[in-house]
Short mmCIF file of C-alpha atoms in Angstrom, two decimals:
data_model
loop_
_atom_site.label_atom_id
_atom_site.label_comp_id
_atom_site.label_asym_id
_atom_site.label_seq_id
_atom_site.Cartn_x
_atom_site.Cartn_y
_atom_site.Cartn_z
CA MET A 281 18.04 150.42 145.25
CA HIS A 282 15.08 152.73 144.89
CA THR A 283 15.01 155.19 142.14
CA ALA A 284 12.78 158.18 141.22
CA GLN A 285 10.39 157.63 138.56
CA LEU A 286 10.43 160.62 135.84
CA HIS A 287 7.68 160.32 133.12
CA ALA A 288 8.07 162.70 130.25
CA LEU A 289 5.64 165.63 130.67
CA GLN A 290 3.79 164.16 133.45
CA ASN A 291 3.63 166.04 136.62
CA SER A 292 3.22 164.08 140.06
CA THR A 293 3.20 165.16 143.90
CA CYS A 294 4.15 163.49 147.04
CA ASN A 295 5.62 160.20 145.65
CA LYS A 296 6.93 157.91 147.96
CA LEU A 297 10.48 156.98 147.34
CA CYS A 298 11.56 154.69 150.34
CA THR A 299 11.86 154.38 154.10
CA SER A 300 14.97 153.87 155.81
CA THR A 301 16.56 154.15 159.39
CA ILE A 302 19.59 156.19 160.60
CA PRO A 303 20.97 154.53 163.66
CA ALA A 304 21.76 156.74 166.55
CA ALA A 305 25.45 156.24 166.04
CA ASP A 306 25.45 157.79 162.53
CA THR A 307 23.59 160.94 163.76
CA HIS A 308 26.98 162.68 164.67
CA PHE A 309 28.31 161.82 161.07
CA LEU A 310 25.17 163.25 159.46
CA ARG A 311 25.40 166.60 161.55
CA VAL A 312 29.09 166.88 160.60
CA SER A 313 28.45 166.23 157.00
CA ILE A 314 25.53 168.88 156.86
CA GLU A 315 27.90 171.36 158.62
CA GLU A 316 30.63 170.73 156.10
CA GLU A 317 28.08 171.40 153.40
CA TYR A 318 28.11 168.20 151.66
CA ALA A 319 25.65 168.08 148.82
CA ILE A 320 23.90 165.21 147.16
CA ASN A 321 24.44 164.93 143.22
CA TRP A 322 22.29 163.32 140.61
CA VAL A 323 22.25 163.26 137.06
CA VAL A 324 19.47 163.69 134.60
CA ASP A 325 19.83 163.33 130.96
CA GLY A 326 23.74 163.95 131.29
CA LEU A 327 23.07 167.18 133.34
CA PRO A 328 24.05 167.49 137.00
CA VAL A 329 20.82 168.21 139.01
CA ALA A 330 21.23 171.44 140.68
CA GLN A 331 19.74 173.90 143.26
CA LEU A 332 19.14 177.70 142.40
CA TYR A 333 21.61 180.21 144.02
CA GLN A 334 21.99 184.13 143.84
CA ASP A 335 25.25 185.65 143.27
CA ARG A 336 25.63 188.09 146.02
CA ALA A 337 28.17 190.41 144.19
CA THR A 338 26.16 190.63 140.88
CA GLY A 339 22.59 189.45 141.98
CA GLU A 340 22.72 186.99 139.03
CA VAL A 341 20.54 183.65 139.58
CA PHE A 342 22.68 180.38 138.38
CA TYR A 343 22.48 176.75 138.90
CA ASN A 344 24.70 175.26 141.50
CA GLY A 345 25.57 171.77 141.13
CA GLY A 346 24.25 169.38 143.80
CA PHE A 347 21.53 170.25 146.48
CA GLU A 348 21.92 170.61 150.24
CA LEU A 349 21.81 167.46 152.45
CA GLY A 350 20.34 169.44 155.11
CA THR A 351 20.46 172.44 157.59
CA VAL A 352 21.40 173.23 161.00
CA LEU A 353 18.77 175.55 162.75
CA GLU A 354 19.51 178.35 165.04
CA ASN A 355 18.44 176.30 168.25
CA ASP A 356 21.27 173.84 167.10
CA GLN A 357 18.71 171.15 165.81
CA THR A 358 19.80 169.12 162.74
CA VAL A 359 17.33 169.09 159.81
CA LEU A 360 17.48 166.45 157.25
CA ASN A 361 16.01 167.20 153.81
CA ASN A 362 13.77 164.24 153.05
CA HIS A 363 11.46 165.64 150.38
CA TYR A 364 12.51 166.88 146.97
CA ASP A 365 10.77 168.82 144.36
CA ILE A 366 12.40 167.96 140.97
CA ILE A 367 11.84 170.50 138.36
CA ILE A 368 12.85 169.44 134.80
CA HIS A 369 12.96 172.24 132.24
CA TYR A 370 12.66 171.06 128.57
CA HIS A 371 12.65 172.85 125.13
CA SER A 372 10.19 171.93 122.46
CA LYS A 373 11.11 172.08 118.85
CA GLU A 374 9.32 170.28 115.82
CA ASP A 375 7.45 168.13 118.08
CA LYS A 376 10.56 167.02 119.77
CA MET A 377 10.95 167.75 123.56
CA ARG A 378 14.70 167.54 125.23
CA VAL A 379 15.74 167.94 128.76
CA VAL A 380 17.66 171.37 128.96
CA GLY A 381 17.71 171.78 132.78
CA ALA A 382 17.09 169.80 136.09
CA LEU A 383 16.54 171.54 139.42
CA VAL A 384 15.64 170.30 142.99
CA ASN A 385 14.19 172.37 145.67
CA PRO A 386 14.99 170.21 148.64
CA GLY A 387 12.80 170.36 151.69
CA SER A 388 12.16 168.77 155.14
CA LEU A 389 8.97 167.16 156.20
CA THR A 390 7.58 165.09 159.03
CA LYS A 391 5.90 161.71 158.06
CA GLU A 392 2.56 163.35 159.01
CA ALA A 393 2.94 165.98 156.58
CA GLN A 394 4.19 163.65 154.00
CA ASP A 395 1.25 161.52 154.39
CA ALA A 396 -1.05 164.44 153.99
CA GLY A 397 0.30 165.51 150.62
CA CYS A 398 3.66 167.10 151.25
CA GLU A 399 2.49 170.55 151.75
CA ALA A 400 5.60 172.28 152.90
CA GLY A 401 4.05 175.68 153.82
CA LYS A 402 3.13 175.27 157.27
CA ALA A 403 4.69 171.68 158.06
CA ALA A 404 7.31 171.19 160.87
CA PRO A 405 10.79 169.78 159.43
CA PHE A 406 12.07 166.50 160.17
CA VAL A 407 14.36 167.09 163.07
CA VAL A 408 17.15 164.35 163.55
CA LYS A 409 17.49 162.91 167.10
CA SER A 410 20.79 162.30 168.21
CA ASP A 411 20.01 159.68 170.90
CA ALA A 412 17.93 157.43 169.30
CA ASP A 413 17.12 155.75 165.94
CA ASN A 414 15.52 157.87 163.26
CA THR A 415 12.91 156.37 160.70
CA VAL A 416 13.11 158.58 157.69
CA GLN A 417 10.53 158.80 154.72
CA TYR A 418 11.65 159.99 151.57
CA THR A 419 9.35 161.69 148.91
CA TYR A 420 9.60 163.52 145.76
CA SER A 421 7.28 165.71 143.34
CA VAL A 422 8.11 166.07 139.67
CA TYR A 423 7.23 169.21 137.55
CA TRP A 424 7.96 169.66 133.79
CA VAL A 425 8.45 173.14 133.01
CA PRO A 426 8.95 174.69 129.46
CA ASP A 427 11.87 176.58 128.75
CA PRO A 428 12.78 178.71 125.70
CA ILE A 429 16.66 177.87 126.07
CA PRO A 430 17.88 175.77 123.11
CA TRP A 431 19.53 172.46 124.01
CA GLY A 432 22.66 173.63 122.46
CA THR A 433 23.07 176.15 125.27
CA ARG A 434 21.78 174.50 127.94
CA TRP A 435 24.84 174.36 130.04
CA ASP A 436 24.69 178.19 130.30
CA HIS A 437 22.72 178.01 133.32
CA TYR A 438 25.40 175.83 135.10
CA LEU A 439 28.49 177.77 133.76
CA HIS A 440 28.53 180.71 136.24
CA VAL A 441 31.35 183.01 136.53
CA TYR A 442 32.01 184.53 140.02
CA ASP A 443 32.81 188.21 139.38
CA PRO A 444 33.85 187.62 135.50
CA GLN A 445 35.98 190.83 135.67
CA ILE A 446 38.55 189.23 137.78
CA HIS A 447 39.31 187.02 134.85
CA TRP A 448 40.08 190.21 132.78
CA PHE A 449 42.17 191.58 135.59
CA SER A 450 43.99 188.34 135.54
CA ILE A 451 44.76 188.72 131.80
CA ILE A 452 45.76 192.27 132.18
CA ASN A 453 47.89 191.73 135.38
CA SER A 454 49.76 188.65 133.36
CA ILE A 455 50.26 191.07 130.16
CA VAL A 456 51.70 193.81 132.56
CA ILE A 457 54.38 191.36 133.88
CA VAL A 458 55.07 190.10 130.42
CA LEU A 459 55.63 193.69 129.00
CA ILE A 460 57.68 194.62 132.00
CA LEU A 461 60.05 191.53 131.29
CA SER A 462 59.90 191.73 127.47
CA SER A 463 61.22 195.44 127.87
CA MET A 464 63.87 194.39 130.19
CA VAL A 465 65.00 191.54 128.04
CA THR A 466 64.80 193.64 124.71
CA MET A 467 67.01 196.43 126.35
CA ILE A 468 69.53 193.65 127.20
CA LEU A 469 69.50 191.88 123.94
CA LEU A 470 69.38 195.10 121.75
CA ARG A 471 71.66 197.36 123.74
CA ALA A 472 73.79 195.82 126.35
CA LEU A 473 74.12 192.44 124.75
CA HIS A 474 74.87 193.95 121.13
CA ARG A 475 77.18 196.33 122.71
CA ASP A 476 78.93 193.47 124.43
CA ILE A 477 79.23 191.40 121.31
CA SER A 478 80.57 194.56 119.20
CA ARG A 479 83.11 195.21 121.94
CA TYR A 480 84.40 191.67 122.36
CA ASN A 481 84.70 191.13 118.68
CA ALA A 482 86.53 194.46 118.28
CA ALA A 483 88.97 193.70 120.87
CA GLY A 484 89.75 190.28 119.37
CA GLU A 485 90.78 191.99 116.11
CA GLU A 486 93.31 194.29 117.71
CA ASP A 487 96.78 193.52 117.75
CA GLY A 488 97.94 192.18 121.27
CA ALA A 489 94.34 191.45 122.14
CA GLN A 490 93.08 192.53 125.62
CA ASP A 491 92.05 190.41 128.32
CA ASP A 492 88.51 189.03 128.19
CA PHE A 493 86.01 190.66 130.22
CA GLY A 494 82.40 190.27 131.32
CA TRP A 495 80.55 186.97 130.13
CA LYS A 496 83.16 186.36 127.71
CA MET A 497 85.69 185.60 130.39
CA VAL A 498 83.81 182.26 131.08
CA HIS A 499 83.54 181.05 127.55
CA ALA A 500 85.72 178.25 128.22
CA ASP A 501 83.53 176.90 131.29
CA VAL A 502 80.04 177.87 130.25
CA PHE A 503 79.42 174.68 128.69
CA ARG A 504 80.97 172.39 131.27
CA PRO A 505 78.48 169.81 132.22
CA PRO A 506 76.64 170.59 135.37
CA ALA A 507 76.32 168.60 138.48
CA PHE A 508 73.87 165.75 138.46
CA ARG A 509 73.49 166.07 134.77
CA MET A 510 71.61 162.61 134.92
CA LEU A 511 68.83 164.06 137.28
CA LEU A 512 68.71 167.11 135.13
CA SER A 513 68.29 165.44 131.98
CA VAL A 514 65.41 163.34 133.40
CA LEU A 515 63.38 166.13 134.86
CA VAL A 516 63.84 168.06 131.60
CA GLY A 517 62.51 165.29 129.84
CA ASN A 518 59.44 164.82 132.10
CA GLY A 519 58.85 168.59 131.83
CA ALA A 520 58.91 168.47 128.00
CA GLN A 521 56.38 165.54 128.44
CA LEU A 522 54.25 167.89 130.74
CA LEU A 523 54.65 170.58 128.17
CA TYR A 524 53.22 168.77 125.16
CA MET A 525 50.43 167.23 127.45
CA SER A 526 49.32 170.60 128.66
CA SER A 527 49.54 172.39 125.32
CA VAL A 528 47.40 169.79 123.49
CA THR A 529 44.98 169.29 126.19
CA ILE A 530 44.27 173.10 126.49
CA LEU A 531 44.11 173.25 122.75
CA PHE A 532 41.35 170.61 122.61
CA ALA A 533 39.51 172.25 125.18
CA VAL A 534 39.54 175.67 123.61
CA LEU A 535 38.36 174.15 120.44
CA GLY A 536 35.28 172.85 122.12
CA PHE A 537 36.32 168.96 122.17
CA LEU A 538 36.31 168.98 125.92
CA SER A 539 33.21 170.59 126.95
CA PRO A 540 31.46 170.23 130.58
CA SER A 541 28.93 167.94 129.04
CA SER A 542 31.48 165.26 128.57
CA ARG A 543 31.85 164.30 132.06
CA GLY A 544 35.63 163.40 132.83
CA ALA A 545 36.67 163.91 129.25
CA LEU A 546 39.28 166.54 130.56
CA GLY A 547 41.03 164.38 132.86
CA THR A 548 40.89 161.06 130.51
CA MET A 549 42.33 163.09 127.70
CA GLY A 550 44.94 164.69 129.90
CA LEU A 551 45.92 160.99 131.07
CA ILE A 552 45.92 159.84 127.55
CA PHE A 553 48.13 162.64 126.09
CA TYR A 554 50.46 162.31 129.19
CA ILE A 555 50.85 158.63 128.30
CA LEU A 556 51.19 159.13 124.41
CA PHE A 557 53.76 162.06 124.97
CA SER A 558 56.14 159.62 126.96
CA ALA A 559 58.07 159.34 123.75
CA VAL A 560 58.81 162.95 124.11
CA ALA A 561 60.14 162.56 127.57
CA GLY A 562 62.36 159.69 126.43
CA TYR A 563 63.64 161.63 123.44
CA VAL A 564 64.30 165.00 125.13
CA SER A 565 66.08 163.26 128.25
CA ALA A 566 68.30 161.18 125.94
CA VAL A 567 69.41 164.08 123.57
CA LEU A 568 70.16 166.60 126.48
CA TYR A 569 71.98 163.70 128.34
CA LYS A 570 73.95 162.96 125.25
CA THR A 571 74.65 166.76 124.80
CA LEU A 572 76.01 166.97 128.53
CA GLN A 573 78.61 164.16 127.88
CA GLY A 574 76.65 161.61 130.06
CA GLU A 575 77.78 157.96 129.63
CA HIS A 576 75.23 155.85 131.68
CA TRP A 577 72.42 155.88 129.23
CA ARG A 578 70.72 152.82 130.54
CA GLN A 579 70.40 154.42 133.66
CA ASN A 580 69.05 157.53 131.96
CA VAL A 581 66.32 155.43 130.21
CA VAL A 582 65.09 153.69 133.50
CA LEU A 583 65.11 156.98 135.48
CA THR A 584 63.15 158.91 132.67
CA THR A 585 60.45 156.01 132.44
CA LEU A 586 60.10 155.42 136.30
CA LEU A 587 61.15 158.69 138.31
CA VAL A 588 58.17 161.10 137.75
CA PRO A 589 55.50 158.50 136.92
CA GLY A 590 56.52 156.28 139.81
CA THR A 591 56.35 159.02 142.45
CA ILE A 592 52.80 160.27 141.13
CA PHE A 593 51.69 156.46 141.32
CA GLY A 594 53.25 155.84 144.71
CA VAL A 595 51.32 159.08 146.10
CA LEU A 596 48.18 157.74 144.55
CA LEU A 597 48.60 154.18 146.22
CA PHE A 598 49.49 155.78 149.52
CA LEU A 599 46.54 158.16 149.74
CA ASN A 600 44.31 155.57 148.45
CA PHE A 601 44.97 153.28 151.60
CA PHE A 602 43.82 156.14 153.74
CA LEU A 603 40.60 156.43 151.61
CA ILE A 604 39.93 152.59 151.58
CA ALA A 605 40.36 152.57 155.56
CA ARG A 606 37.73 155.43 155.57
CA GLN A 607 35.53 153.29 153.06
CA SER A 608 35.47 156.36 150.80
CA SER A 609 33.51 156.32 147.48
CA ALA A 610 36.68 158.45 146.16
CA ALA A 611 38.69 155.44 146.67
CA VAL A 612 40.16 153.91 143.41
CA PRO A 613 39.04 150.50 142.76
CA PHE A 614 41.79 147.94 142.42
CA GLY A 615 40.71 147.15 138.67
CA THR A 616 41.18 150.79 137.82
CA LEU A 617 44.89 150.72 139.52
CA LEU A 618 45.59 147.54 137.51
CA THR A 619 44.68 149.52 134.46
CA LEU A 620 46.67 152.39 135.23
CA MET A 621 49.74 150.20 135.70
CA ALA A 622 49.09 148.38 132.39
CA MET A 623 48.89 151.72 130.69
CA TRP A 624 52.03 152.68 132.30
CA PHE A 625 54.11 149.62 131.78
CA LEU A 626 52.56 148.50 128.22
CA VAL A 627 52.23 151.86 126.73
CA SER A 628 54.11 154.40 128.58
CA ILE A 629 57.39 152.80 129.24
CA PRO A 630 57.85 151.21 125.46
CA LEU A 631 57.13 154.70 124.31
CA SER A 632 59.81 156.37 126.42
CA ILE A 633 62.18 153.65 125.42
CA ALA A 634 61.52 154.04 121.76
CA GLY A 635 61.94 157.93 122.25
CA ALA A 636 65.29 157.22 123.98
CA PHE A 637 66.44 155.06 121.25
CA PHE A 638 65.76 157.79 118.67
CA GLY A 639 67.46 160.45 121.12
CA PHE A 640 70.52 158.45 121.73
CA ARG A 641 70.80 158.32 117.76
CA HIS A 642 70.97 162.00 117.73
CA PRO A 643 74.72 163.50 117.62
CA GLY A 644 73.72 166.03 120.31
CA TYR A 645 74.04 169.78 120.35
CA GLU A 646 77.56 170.99 119.50
CA ASN A 647 78.91 173.62 121.96
CA PRO A 648 80.14 176.86 120.14
CA CYS A 649 83.16 177.06 122.61
CA ARG A 650 85.86 174.45 123.86
CA THR A 651 85.72 173.62 127.49
CA ASN A 652 88.97 173.82 129.53
CA GLN A 653 90.04 170.75 131.56
CA ILE A 654 90.74 172.81 134.72
CA PRO A 655 87.51 174.69 135.94
CA ARG A 656 87.71 178.59 136.60
CA GLN A 657 87.30 179.62 139.82
CA ILE A 658 83.90 181.65 140.53
CA PRO A 659 84.57 185.09 141.97
CA PRO A 660 82.36 186.20 144.80
CA GLN A 661 78.65 186.93 143.88
CA PRO A 662 76.66 189.89 144.62
CA ALA A 663 73.85 189.22 147.03
CA TYR A 664 70.91 189.49 144.51
CA LEU A 665 72.52 186.70 142.52
CA ASN A 666 72.82 184.16 145.32
CA LYS A 667 70.88 181.13 144.02
CA TYR A 668 68.29 181.00 146.71
CA TYR A 669 67.58 184.73 146.37
CA SER A 670 67.29 184.81 142.52
CA ALA A 671 65.12 181.57 142.54
CA LEU A 672 62.68 183.04 145.07
CA ILE A 673 62.74 186.47 143.10
CA GLY A 674 62.61 184.84 139.51
CA GLY A 675 59.86 182.09 140.68
CA ILE A 676 57.39 184.84 142.10
CA LEU A 677 57.08 186.46 138.41
CA PRO A 678 55.65 183.07 136.37
CA PHE A 679 53.31 182.57 139.70
CA GLY A 680 52.18 186.32 139.58
CA ALA A 681 51.10 185.70 135.93
CA ILE A 682 48.79 182.73 136.90
CA PHE A 683 47.70 182.91 140.58
CA ILE A 684 44.33 184.66 139.98
CA GLU A 685 43.39 181.88 137.26
CA LEU A 686 44.92 179.26 139.76
CA TYR A 687 42.19 180.24 142.24
CA PHE A 688 39.44 179.12 139.91
CA LEU A 689 41.34 176.02 138.89
CA MET A 690 41.57 175.07 142.53
CA SER A 691 37.95 175.89 143.41
CA SER A 692 37.00 173.39 140.60
CA ILE A 693 39.11 170.56 142.01
CA TRP A 694 38.40 171.21 145.53
CA SER A 695 35.18 173.13 145.60
CA HIS A 696 33.22 171.27 142.95
CA GLN A 697 32.73 174.13 140.65
CA ILE A 698 32.52 173.82 136.97
CA TYR A 699 35.57 175.40 135.21
CA TYR A 700 34.97 176.30 131.66
CA MET A 701 36.99 179.64 130.87
CA PHE A 702 39.55 177.64 128.69
CA GLY A 703 39.61 180.75 126.58
CA PHE A 704 41.32 182.52 129.50
CA LEU A 705 43.21 179.73 130.50
CA PHE A 706 44.87 179.43 127.03
CA PHE A 707 46.13 183.07 127.20
CA VAL A 708 47.36 182.45 130.74
CA PHE A 709 49.17 179.44 129.62
CA ILE A 710 50.94 181.27 126.83
CA ILE A 711 51.80 184.26 129.05
CA LEU A 712 53.17 181.45 131.59
CA VAL A 713 55.48 180.25 128.98
CA VAL A 714 56.60 183.51 127.78
CA THR A 715 57.04 184.82 131.61
CA CYS A 716 59.37 181.53 132.49
CA SER A 717 61.41 181.84 129.38
CA LEU A 718 62.20 185.65 129.85
CA VAL A 719 62.90 185.45 133.56
CA SER A 720 65.38 182.67 133.13
CA VAL A 721 67.08 184.35 130.35
CA LEU A 722 67.39 187.49 132.47
CA ILE A 723 68.66 186.02 135.59
CA CYS A 724 71.19 183.84 133.39
CA TYR A 725 72.60 186.98 131.67
CA PHE A 726 73.17 188.69 134.95
CA GLN A 727 74.76 185.69 136.14
CA LEU A 728 77.13 185.21 133.23
CA CYS A 729 78.18 188.88 133.47
CA ALA A 730 79.07 188.07 137.12
CA GLU A 731 81.55 185.46 135.82
CA ASP A 732 79.33 182.55 137.38
CA TYR A 733 79.21 179.85 134.57
CA MET A 734 77.02 177.30 136.58
CA TRP A 735 73.99 178.32 134.69
CA SER A 736 72.08 175.06 134.15
CA TRP A 737 70.33 174.36 137.56
CA ARG A 738 70.07 177.99 138.19
CA ALA A 739 67.93 178.47 135.12
CA PHE A 740 66.00 175.49 135.71
CA MET A 741 65.17 176.71 139.48
CA THR A 742 64.72 180.38 138.57
CA SER A 743 61.52 179.66 136.84
CA GLY A 744 60.89 176.42 138.69
CA ALA A 745 60.63 178.23 142.09
CA SER A 746 56.95 179.08 141.17
CA GLY A 747 56.00 175.49 142.04
CA PHE A 748 57.19 176.65 145.71
CA TYR A 749 54.63 179.67 145.53
CA VAL A 750 52.07 177.43 144.27
CA PHE A 751 52.30 175.08 147.38
CA LEU A 752 52.22 178.15 149.46
CA TYR A 753 48.90 179.33 147.85
CA SER A 754 47.58 175.92 148.14
CA VAL A 755 48.21 176.34 152.16
CA VAL A 756 46.49 179.56 152.02
CA TYR A 757 43.37 178.35 150.06
CA TYR A 758 43.36 175.55 152.71
CA LEU A 759 43.29 177.84 155.47
CA ARG A 760 40.92 180.60 154.10
CA LYS A 761 38.45 178.48 151.83
CA LEU A 762 38.55 175.19 153.09
CA HIS A 763 37.08 173.88 156.20
CA LEU A 764 38.31 170.25 156.79
CA VAL A 765 38.09 168.81 160.25
CA ASP A 766 38.99 165.31 158.88
CA GLY A 767 42.55 164.23 159.04
CA THR A 768 42.21 162.02 156.07
CA SER A 769 40.77 164.86 153.85
CA SER A 770 43.72 167.24 154.96
CA LEU A 771 46.15 164.42 154.22
CA LEU A 772 44.59 163.95 150.75
CA TYR A 773 44.42 167.77 150.07
CA PHE A 774 48.13 168.39 151.07
CA GLY A 775 49.27 165.19 149.47
CA TRP A 776 47.92 166.30 146.09
CA SER A 777 48.95 169.70 146.38
CA ILE A 778 52.51 168.43 147.02
CA VAL A 779 52.43 166.42 143.73
CA MET A 780 50.94 169.30 141.60
CA SER A 781 53.49 171.90 143.13
CA LEU A 782 56.35 169.45 142.13
CA LEU A 783 54.93 168.63 138.61
CA PHE A 784 54.60 172.49 138.13
CA THR A 785 58.16 172.97 139.24
CA ILE A 786 59.31 170.44 136.59
CA PHE A 787 57.10 172.20 134.03
CA THR A 788 58.13 175.71 134.45
CA GLY A 789 61.74 174.70 135.10
CA THR A 790 61.91 172.86 131.91
CA ILE A 791 60.75 175.92 130.13
CA GLY A 792 63.25 178.22 131.86
CA TYR A 793 65.90 175.75 131.21
CA ALA A 794 65.41 175.44 127.46
CA ALA A 795 65.24 179.22 127.07
CA ALA A 796 68.31 179.55 128.82
CA PHE A 797 69.81 176.79 126.83
CA VAL A 798 69.11 178.48 123.55
CA PHE A 799 70.02 181.84 124.80
CA VAL A 800 73.65 180.92 125.82
CA ARG A 801 74.36 179.08 122.64
CA VAL A 802 73.14 182.12 120.67
CA ILE A 803 75.35 184.65 122.42
CA TYR A 804 78.59 182.35 122.38
CA ARG A 805 78.23 181.76 119.01
CA SER A 806 77.95 185.43 117.90
CA ILE A 807 81.49 186.18 119.36
CA LYS A 808 84.94 185.24 118.21
CA ILE A 809 86.86 182.84 120.32
CA ASP A 810 90.59 182.53 119.82
#
């Protein structure tokens, strides 16, 4: 392995790095990599080596991580960058020098130009021949440049926001959605619901009480255990785990503990919190399953610990086989897979079992109303309360609150952009939680007024359907922003997009179900039942 030698404050020019040969069989791969804008990534003193770019919208010059592998000329010739001007920015204070930036200006030179001193002004570029082996000589120059920027703010050059006003538009858009939903729910709670409760209680005090009407008619069936209560309990338990993990991770990021200078810190902390909050998944799943009068508690514990984490790990293994077959550096090493399995079986599963142990010792939540043995027949429902229509309508509202910020998150994952707007993300996260809660309560109220007491899965899927829109957005992002010509890359993208969409469905569905769970108990506890 050949390494570039960087000596502090010592400029040097046209240093020979190495000489290598590109076989003719690999020239097509090189051409495709250049066309797909693959970049070379170096790290100097913890900073990614960048190339200067200019934002076309604002005219601002910023550091873009990585630098170009080469270019394709207008005459269809492939040019390989084999000379690098390395520019190190440093800040001096009290006789101490610290690196605050690292840039590379890539260039392409023939061997004759390199031997003549690497003057790139009039030199011809190195053109890759597709029908023969290519011997390439790599050279570099080093320049040290003083910079007034302090070491504490050295990341400011890298943390560029494309069109920063769009973040504010995202916040305003989300707040408008929340205000509209809040006003509707407030109108229901303060006017319609208050009027209903007063009318029901007044009717119950009269001699020869009238027949029940409205949502009071289903009081003897509203707490009937739903179908597939085992699956619902498992999903809600895992959703609570995701909620706790996301909340704490975003909070740590907002407080500055997970800065971009700590490479991989965000993903590492997210994984650690996900494992630690396995106890929450076990506890919530057990308490809910007991509240829903479930009896197969062993099966509940096993499914809570294995279903969602096992699905994620299975997808990881499946996609990893394709990466190994393509000899990709992104393939997860075998040792890392063993470490993940050890964390799962030795930490996550015991914590989940411990949470379930305390959960099943919980007496469960008592229902305000008794449940009849014979289920009540549900009358025909209006079209807008069809379970599929209501889910699609309800799911688009939480998605509408986050879709702008979702673009920046996906760009950081798939387009190698640095995401650091955790303050905006924190506000959007709060708005998402509020939106999911409000939309589920709203649909649940309309459903109960229509004498449909099967609200549990409806509440989960009303807000959980936003995961469907997240997947649709990932398809649009793939078609408009990504240019993947390799089948393995597309499989990798859609595989993880499906996983993220499913996790988002579980996450938002849990919030919606919890909000409806509390809402139903509050309103039926407020009326007098004979």
